[in-house]
Short mmCIF file of C-alpha atoms and ligand atoms in Angstrom, two decimals:
data_model
loop_
_atom_site.label_atom_id
_atom_site.label_comp_id
_atom_site.label_asym_id
_atom_site.label_seq_id
_atom_site.Cartn_x
_atom_site.Cartn_y
_atom_site.Cartn_z
CA UNK B 1 46.18 -14.92 -41.62
CA UNK B 2 45.13 -15.23 -38.02
CA UNK B 3 44.26 -18.60 -36.40
CA UNK B 4 40.57 -18.69 -35.21
CA UNK B 5 40.57 -22.33 -33.97
CA UNK B 6 43.28 -24.66 -32.81
CA UNK B 7 44.35 -27.17 -30.27
CA UNK B 8 44.38 -25.85 -26.68
CA UNK B 9 47.90 -25.76 -25.15
CA UNK B 10 46.97 -27.86 -22.35
CA UNK B 11 45.86 -30.72 -24.58
CA UNK B 12 48.88 -32.87 -25.48
CA UNK B 13 49.37 -33.26 -29.31
CA UNK B 14 48.85 -36.99 -29.41
CA UNK B 15 46.19 -39.09 -31.06
CA UNK B 16 43.57 -40.20 -28.74
CA UNK B 17 42.31 -43.82 -28.35
CA UNK B 18 38.63 -42.73 -28.21
CA UNK B 19 36.31 -44.38 -30.63
CA UNK B 20 35.22 -42.36 -33.74
CA UNK B 21 32.66 -39.75 -32.72
CA UNK B 22 33.06 -40.36 -29.02
CA UNK B 23 32.29 -37.13 -27.05
CA UNK B 24 35.08 -37.81 -24.47
CA UNK B 25 37.36 -36.27 -27.10
CA UNK B 26 35.22 -33.04 -27.41
CA UNK B 27 34.91 -32.79 -23.54
CA UNK B 28 38.68 -33.22 -23.19
CA UNK B 29 39.14 -30.22 -25.58
CA UNK B 30 36.74 -27.99 -23.54
CA UNK B 31 38.30 -28.99 -20.30
CA UNK B 32 41.87 -28.12 -21.81
CA UNK B 33 40.45 -24.65 -22.99
CA UNK B 34 39.25 -24.03 -19.49
CA UNK B 35 42.81 -25.03 -17.98
CA UNK B 36 44.32 -22.62 -20.49
CA UNK B 37 41.83 -19.82 -19.82
CA UNK B 38 42.27 -19.84 -16.06
CA UNK B 39 46.21 -20.23 -16.37
CA UNK B 40 46.10 -23.17 -13.94
CA UNK B 41 48.10 -25.82 -16.13
CA UNK B 42 51.12 -25.73 -13.82
CA UNK B 43 49.09 -25.86 -10.65
CA UNK B 44 46.59 -28.49 -11.67
CA UNK B 45 46.71 -32.05 -10.33
CA UNK B 46 44.08 -34.40 -11.89
CA UNK B 47 42.49 -37.21 -10.08
CA UNK B 48 41.79 -39.72 -12.84
CA UNK B 49 38.97 -42.26 -12.67
CA UNK B 50 38.56 -45.76 -14.17
CA UNK B 51 36.96 -45.92 -17.53
CA UNK B 52 37.56 -44.75 -21.11
CA UNK B 53 38.77 -41.56 -19.44
CA UNK B 54 41.47 -43.41 -17.53
CA UNK B 55 44.22 -42.11 -19.95
CA UNK B 56 43.74 -38.36 -18.94
CA UNK B 57 47.50 -38.47 -17.76
CA UNK B 58 48.41 -38.81 -21.39
CA UNK B 59 46.18 -36.19 -22.81
CA UNK B 60 46.15 -33.30 -20.58
CA UNK B 61 49.56 -31.54 -19.79
CA UNK B 62 49.03 -31.75 -16.08
CA UNK B 63 50.15 -33.94 -13.30
CA UNK B 64 47.54 -36.70 -12.52
CA UNK B 65 47.04 -39.08 -9.75
CA UNK B 66 45.38 -42.36 -10.69
CA UNK B 67 42.50 -43.47 -8.48
CA UNK B 68 40.86 -46.75 -7.83
CA UNK B 69 37.44 -46.99 -9.66
CA UNK B 70 34.99 -44.34 -8.26
CA UNK B 71 37.38 -43.18 -5.53
CA UNK B 72 38.80 -39.96 -7.23
CA UNK B 73 36.65 -37.74 -4.91
CA UNK B 74 38.48 -39.26 -1.96
CA UNK B 75 41.95 -39.20 -3.65
CA UNK B 76 41.10 -35.51 -4.76
CA UNK B 77 40.10 -34.42 -1.23
CA UNK B 78 43.44 -35.67 0.11
CA UNK B 79 45.38 -33.98 -2.66
CA UNK B 80 43.37 -30.58 -2.26
CA UNK B 81 43.73 -30.63 1.49
CA UNK B 82 47.49 -31.24 1.56
CA UNK B 83 47.88 -28.79 -1.27
CA UNK B 84 45.16 -26.26 -0.97
CA UNK B 85 46.90 -23.93 -3.52
CA UNK B 86 46.70 -26.49 -6.18
CA UNK B 87 43.68 -26.75 -8.73
CA UNK B 88 42.39 -30.19 -8.55
CA UNK B 89 40.43 -31.55 -11.47
CA UNK B 90 38.26 -34.81 -11.52
CA UNK B 91 36.94 -36.41 -14.68
CA UNK B 92 34.71 -39.27 -14.02
CA UNK B 93 32.33 -41.50 -16.10
CA UNK B 94 28.96 -42.45 -15.05
CA UNK B 95 29.83 -45.98 -14.05
CA UNK B 96 32.61 -44.43 -11.97
CA UNK B 97 30.75 -41.63 -10.28
CA UNK B 98 27.04 -42.75 -10.24
CA UNK B 99 27.62 -46.54 -9.54
CA UNK B 100 30.86 -47.60 -7.73
CA UNK B 101 31.77 -44.20 -6.41
CA UNK B 102 28.42 -42.86 -5.26
CA UNK B 103 29.41 -42.57 -1.72
CA UNK B 104 32.64 -40.84 -2.27
CA UNK B 105 31.05 -38.05 -4.57
CA UNK B 106 28.19 -37.35 -2.27
CA UNK B 107 30.36 -36.91 0.69
CA UNK B 108 32.95 -34.92 -0.93
CA UNK B 109 30.19 -32.64 -2.38
CA UNK B 110 28.56 -32.43 1.17
CA UNK B 111 31.90 -31.46 2.67
CA UNK B 112 32.12 -28.64 0.16
CA UNK B 113 35.61 -29.84 -0.98
CA UNK B 114 36.63 -27.11 -3.44
CA UNK B 115 37.19 -29.40 -6.36
CA UNK B 116 36.06 -29.27 -10.13
CA UNK B 117 34.18 -32.38 -11.22
CA UNK B 118 33.62 -33.19 -14.90
CA UNK B 119 31.14 -35.86 -14.97
CA UNK B 120 30.58 -37.77 -18.28
CA UNK B 121 27.28 -39.45 -18.59
CA UNK B 122 27.09 -41.87 -21.53
CA UNK B 123 24.39 -44.25 -20.04
CA UNK B 124 26.84 -47.22 -20.16
CA UNK B 125 30.12 -48.74 -18.67
CA UNK B 126 31.96 -47.83 -21.83
CA UNK B 127 35.38 -49.28 -21.37
CA UNK B 128 34.30 -52.83 -20.23
CA UNK B 129 31.79 -53.30 -23.04
CA UNK B 130 28.68 -51.31 -22.57
CA UNK B 131 27.05 -52.92 -19.36
CA UNK B 132 24.05 -51.11 -17.86
CA UNK B 133 24.78 -48.45 -15.41
CA UNK B 134 22.55 -46.71 -13.06
CA UNK B 135 22.14 -43.99 -15.75
CA UNK B 136 21.02 -46.38 -18.53
CA UNK B 137 17.68 -45.18 -19.94
CA UNK B 138 14.49 -47.36 -19.43
CA UNK B 139 14.23 -49.85 -22.39
CA UNK B 140 17.87 -49.39 -23.23
CA UNK B 141 19.45 -52.68 -24.30
CA UNK B 142 22.88 -53.27 -23.09
CA UNK B 143 24.97 -56.38 -22.48
CA UNK B 144 23.53 -56.74 -19.03
CA UNK B 145 20.02 -55.58 -19.94
CA UNK B 146 19.55 -57.50 -23.18
CA UNK B 147 15.74 -56.90 -23.14
CA UNK B 148 16.08 -53.32 -22.17
CA UNK B 149 16.39 -51.71 -18.76
CA UNK B 150 13.22 -52.40 -16.85
CA UNK B 151 12.27 -50.28 -13.67
CA UNK B 152 10.69 -52.86 -11.70
CA UNK B 153 13.99 -54.93 -11.85
CA UNK B 154 16.71 -52.24 -12.42
CA UNK B 155 15.23 -49.02 -10.99
CA UNK B 156 15.19 -45.62 -12.78
CA UNK B 157 18.20 -43.70 -14.44
CA UNK B 158 19.72 -41.65 -11.67
CA UNK B 159 19.71 -37.87 -11.81
CA UNK B 160 23.00 -37.27 -10.13
CA UNK B 161 23.24 -33.60 -10.93
CA UNK B 162 19.78 -32.69 -9.28
CA UNK B 163 20.95 -34.71 -6.13
CA UNK B 164 24.30 -33.10 -5.82
CA UNK B 165 22.84 -29.62 -6.39
CA UNK B 166 20.77 -30.08 -3.05
CA UNK B 167 24.05 -30.42 -1.00
CA UNK B 168 25.06 -27.24 0.66
CA UNK B 169 28.62 -27.77 -0.14
CA UNK B 170 28.02 -27.65 -3.99
CA UNK B 171 28.59 -24.17 -5.28
CA UNK B 172 27.88 -24.92 -9.04
CA UNK B 173 25.93 -27.75 -10.59
CA UNK B 174 24.82 -27.87 -14.21
CA UNK B 175 23.97 -30.40 -16.91
CA UNK B 176 25.01 -29.75 -20.48
CA UNK B 177 25.42 -31.66 -23.73
CA UNK B 178 27.99 -31.39 -26.65
CA UNK B 179 25.77 -32.89 -29.41
CA UNK B 180 25.11 -29.59 -31.23
CA UNK B 181 27.14 -26.37 -31.70
CA UNK B 182 24.62 -24.43 -29.48
CA UNK B 183 24.77 -26.96 -26.66
CA UNK B 184 28.60 -27.08 -27.00
CA UNK B 185 28.87 -23.40 -26.56
CA UNK B 186 26.76 -23.58 -23.19
CA UNK B 187 28.81 -26.68 -22.04
CA UNK B 188 31.92 -24.60 -22.43
CA UNK B 189 30.47 -21.87 -20.27
CA UNK B 190 29.45 -24.42 -17.66
CA UNK B 191 32.86 -25.95 -17.59
CA UNK B 192 34.41 -22.60 -17.01
CA UNK B 193 31.77 -21.94 -14.19
CA UNK B 194 32.81 -25.16 -12.54
CA UNK B 195 36.40 -24.11 -12.86
CA UNK B 196 35.57 -20.72 -11.19
CA UNK B 197 33.99 -22.11 -8.26
CA UNK B 198 37.26 -23.81 -7.27
CA UNK B 199 39.42 -20.73 -8.21
CA UNK B 200 37.20 -18.49 -6.16
CA UNK B 201 37.02 -21.00 -3.36
CA UNK B 202 33.36 -21.19 -3.27
CA UNK B 203 32.89 -25.02 -2.92
CA UNK B 204 32.48 -27.90 -5.33
CA UNK B 205 31.77 -27.12 -8.97
CA UNK B 206 30.35 -29.97 -11.00
CA UNK B 207 29.17 -30.35 -14.57
CA UNK B 208 27.36 -33.39 -15.94
CA UNK B 209 27.85 -33.75 -19.68
CA UNK B 210 25.55 -36.07 -21.68
CA UNK B 211 28.05 -37.80 -23.89
CA UNK B 212 27.86 -40.26 -26.68
CA UNK B 213 29.19 -43.85 -26.81
CA UNK B 214 28.69 -44.84 -30.39
CA UNK B 215 30.48 -48.16 -29.92
CA UNK B 216 28.37 -49.50 -27.10
CA UNK B 217 25.08 -47.91 -28.38
CA UNK B 218 25.53 -49.70 -31.77
CA UNK B 219 25.23 -46.51 -33.66
CA UNK B 220 27.25 -44.33 -35.79
CA UNK B 221 28.36 -40.97 -34.65
CA UNK B 222 25.55 -39.08 -36.06
CA UNK B 223 22.90 -41.31 -34.90
CA UNK B 224 24.52 -41.31 -31.57
CA UNK B 225 24.50 -37.37 -31.42
CA UNK B 226 20.83 -37.59 -32.43
CA UNK B 227 19.98 -40.03 -29.51
CA UNK B 228 21.22 -37.40 -27.03
CA UNK B 229 18.58 -34.99 -28.32
CA UNK B 230 15.74 -37.40 -28.70
CA UNK B 231 16.11 -39.77 -25.73
CA UNK B 232 18.54 -38.34 -23.15
CA UNK B 233 17.67 -34.61 -22.89
CA UNK B 234 13.94 -35.23 -22.44
CA UNK B 235 14.81 -37.30 -19.21
CA UNK B 236 18.01 -35.55 -18.26
CA UNK B 237 17.15 -31.79 -18.54
CA UNK B 238 19.89 -29.43 -19.53
CA UNK B 239 20.42 -26.38 -17.25
CA UNK B 240 22.25 -24.75 -14.12
CA UNK B 241 20.69 -26.36 -11.04
CA UNK B 242 22.84 -24.40 -8.55
CA UNK B 243 24.95 -21.26 -8.63
CA UNK B 244 26.06 -19.92 -5.46
CA UNK B 245 27.86 -16.63 -5.80
CA UNK B 246 29.08 -15.97 -2.42
CA UNK B 247 31.25 -18.09 -0.18
CA UNK B 248 29.24 -19.49 2.89
CA UNK B 249 31.98 -21.54 4.25
CA UNK B 250 35.41 -20.31 3.31
CA UNK C 1 39.34 -16.26 -47.90
CA UNK C 2 39.43 -18.63 -44.88
CA UNK C 3 41.69 -21.50 -44.66
CA UNK C 4 41.21 -25.01 -42.97
CA UNK C 5 44.14 -27.10 -42.08
CA UNK C 6 43.10 -30.94 -41.82
CA UNK C 7 45.40 -33.34 -39.93
CA UNK C 8 44.27 -36.36 -42.13
CA UNK C 9 46.21 -38.71 -40.01
CA UNK C 10 44.15 -37.89 -36.96
CA UNK C 11 40.76 -37.96 -38.52
CA UNK C 12 38.41 -41.07 -37.62
CA UNK C 13 35.89 -40.41 -40.39
CA UNK C 14 33.11 -40.00 -37.83
CA UNK C 15 31.29 -37.42 -39.99
CA UNK C 16 30.32 -35.01 -37.37
CA UNK C 17 32.16 -32.07 -39.09
CA UNK C 18 30.23 -32.74 -42.25
CA UNK C 19 26.85 -33.14 -40.46
CA UNK C 20 27.37 -29.65 -38.88
CA UNK C 21 29.01 -27.63 -41.50
CA UNK C 22 26.32 -25.15 -42.49
CA UNK C 23 27.95 -24.78 -46.05
CA UNK C 24 28.39 -28.28 -46.92
CA UNK C 25 32.17 -27.76 -47.36
CA UNK C 26 33.35 -31.05 -46.15
CA UNK C 27 33.34 -34.63 -47.52
CA UNK C 28 34.91 -38.00 -46.69
CA UNK C 29 37.64 -38.73 -49.31
CA UNK C 30 38.70 -42.09 -50.73
CA UNK C 31 42.27 -41.75 -49.28
CA UNK C 32 43.26 -43.82 -46.34
CA UNK C 33 45.17 -42.65 -43.45
CA UNK C 34 47.62 -44.87 -41.42
CA UNK C 35 44.81 -45.82 -38.98
CA UNK C 36 42.76 -47.01 -42.02
CA UNK C 37 40.08 -44.38 -41.91
CA UNK C 38 38.94 -42.38 -44.93
CA UNK C 39 39.82 -38.83 -43.83
CA UNK C 40 37.60 -35.88 -44.41
CA UNK C 41 38.65 -33.29 -47.16
CA UNK C 42 37.79 -29.59 -47.57
CA UNK C 43 36.25 -29.61 -50.88
CA UNK C 44 33.69 -26.86 -51.38
CA UNK C 45 36.29 -24.15 -50.46
CA UNK C 46 34.65 -21.28 -52.08
CA UNK C 47 31.55 -21.50 -49.75
CA UNK C 48 33.52 -21.78 -46.66
CA UNK C 49 33.06 -18.65 -44.18
CA UNK C 50 35.64 -19.85 -41.69
CA UNK C 51 32.98 -20.27 -38.88
CA UNK C 52 34.86 -23.13 -37.47
CA UNK C 53 31.80 -25.07 -36.53
CA UNK C 54 33.35 -28.22 -37.93
CA UNK C 55 36.52 -27.75 -35.83
CA UNK C 56 34.39 -27.29 -32.70
CA UNK C 57 32.27 -30.43 -33.41
CA UNK C 58 35.29 -32.59 -34.18
CA UNK C 59 36.09 -34.90 -31.16
CA UNK C 60 39.65 -35.20 -32.29
CA UNK C 61 40.83 -31.75 -33.14
CA UNK C 62 41.72 -32.52 -36.68
CA UNK C 63 40.77 -29.14 -38.05
CA UNK C 64 42.46 -25.87 -37.60
CA UNK C 65 40.84 -22.80 -39.01
CA UNK C 66 42.67 -19.65 -40.14
CA UNK C 67 41.09 -16.40 -41.35
C1 LIG L 1 37.31 -51.89 -8.56
C2 LIG L 1 37.06 -52.10 -10.09
N1 LIG L 1 35.86 -52.78 -10.41
C3 LIG L 1 35.59 -52.87 -11.78
C4 LIG L 1 36.50 -52.39 -12.60
C5 LIG L 1 36.30 -52.58 -14.23
N2 LIG L 1 35.97 -51.50 -14.83
C6 LIG L 1 36.89 -50.75 -15.71
S1 LIG L 1 36.22 -49.46 -16.61
C7 LIG L 1 34.77 -49.80 -15.97
C8 LIG L 1 33.49 -49.08 -16.38
C9 LIG L 1 33.69 -47.49 -16.49
O1 LIG L 1 32.52 -46.95 -16.98
P1 LIG L 1 32.23 -45.45 -16.94
O2 LIG L 1 32.69 -44.83 -15.56
O3 LIG L 1 30.86 -45.20 -17.35
O4 LIG L 1 33.25 -44.65 -17.93
P2 LIG L 1 33.19 -44.92 -19.62
O5 LIG L 1 34.17 -46.07 -19.98
O6 LIG L 1 31.86 -45.09 -20.15
O7 LIG L 1 33.79 -43.65 -19.89
C10 LIG L 1 34.77 -50.87 -15.04
C11 LIG L 1 33.42 -51.50 -14.51
C12 LIG L 1 37.77 -51.90 -12.23
N3 LIG L 1 38.71 -51.33 -13.06
N4 LIG L 1 37.98 -51.66 -10.91
S1 LIG L 2 33.83 -47.23 -25.78
FE1 LIG L 2 32.24 -45.56 -25.74
S2 LIG L 2 33.15 -44.17 -24.16
FE2 LIG L 2 34.56 -45.47 -24.66
S3 LIG L 2 35.86 -44.51 -26.28
FE3 LIG L 2 34.39 -45.82 -27.29
S4 LIG L 2 32.78 -44.52 -27.57
FE4 LIG L 2 33.93 -43.49 -26.15
S1 LIG L 3 34.80 -34.57 -37.12
FE1 LIG L 3 36.92 -34.80 -37.09
S2 LIG L 3 37.39 -37.10 -36.97
FE2 LIG L 3 35.19 -36.74 -37.47
S3 LIG L 3 35.23 -36.81 -39.72
FE3 LIG L 3 35.40 -34.67 -39.15
S4 LIG L 3 37.58 -34.34 -39.11
FE4 LIG L 3 37.49 -36.47 -38.91
#
């Protein structure tokens, strides 16, 4: 008998702390599959963010530098510039990347730092109890928007991938989801493409992944999956927003 | 005949594998694992094609598939 599906080698064989049905687990597996596929496990340095993904040093069989909240693009820039032969991986939540660390990601992208950024958008600050983030949907109730997010007070959900795709330094930018088998297959391709942008020294490769947070959405895993299709995808369209094949800068 | 190996102690009973199995092969059992969840079980084994959709949708890499 041949094994047709199993745990990727770069994903350490331990139980995760993620809540039942949380897509962080699925996304971790896809990223580990990419690390295995490109054979970069021994050369990868992760720059961890703050949030539910903070324990990436326990889950990926790679070296990881912890960063202050939102600052992993700055930490990763230092790591990559001092070790240009290393593969540098960022894994950031939406509170981390799209709120506290907005300046860091925009300038790292604009400088064309050859980094691979996995951006997990679950529309809330997960780890701290589901507060409103810049990505929270209009009308979404959170602990800090108990009557629902309202644009005249809180603005609109921010479309980071469209913003980053405009910057010359970004070689690859895509938004994907992992809520259905078909979306998951596309998500894997996009993560691989974001790895390739760095491997081929073309610039920053980033993927936004629409992700569930069943716990803070007050839903079970299946309802949370459905919310991605019915509420998130209509506002946050899936697709590849930028794909630059050649290397303009390197 | 395909074979699924389910690491019951890692299952969080989220139900995503059950939701996406096109053949309805999986069910929540009434056993308890050490974390207090009722793990999923491979019940309808005759119908299973080994497509591995359940395994891919599982956030916790609980299911391994052999063919
Ligand atoms: C400088 C600083 N401010 C605030 C916090 C508290 N904090 C910890 S996790 C977190 C939210 C993370 O949310 P997100 O990036 O969306 O990730 P998720 O937990 O949803 O995966 C915050 C605000 C902190 N650790 N450091
Ligand atoms: S709080 Fe939300 S993001 Fe954090 S592990 Fe639980 S479901 Fe996942
Ligand atoms: S998807 Fe995984 S964790 Fe969820 S019920 Fe199925 S086997 Fe258990």
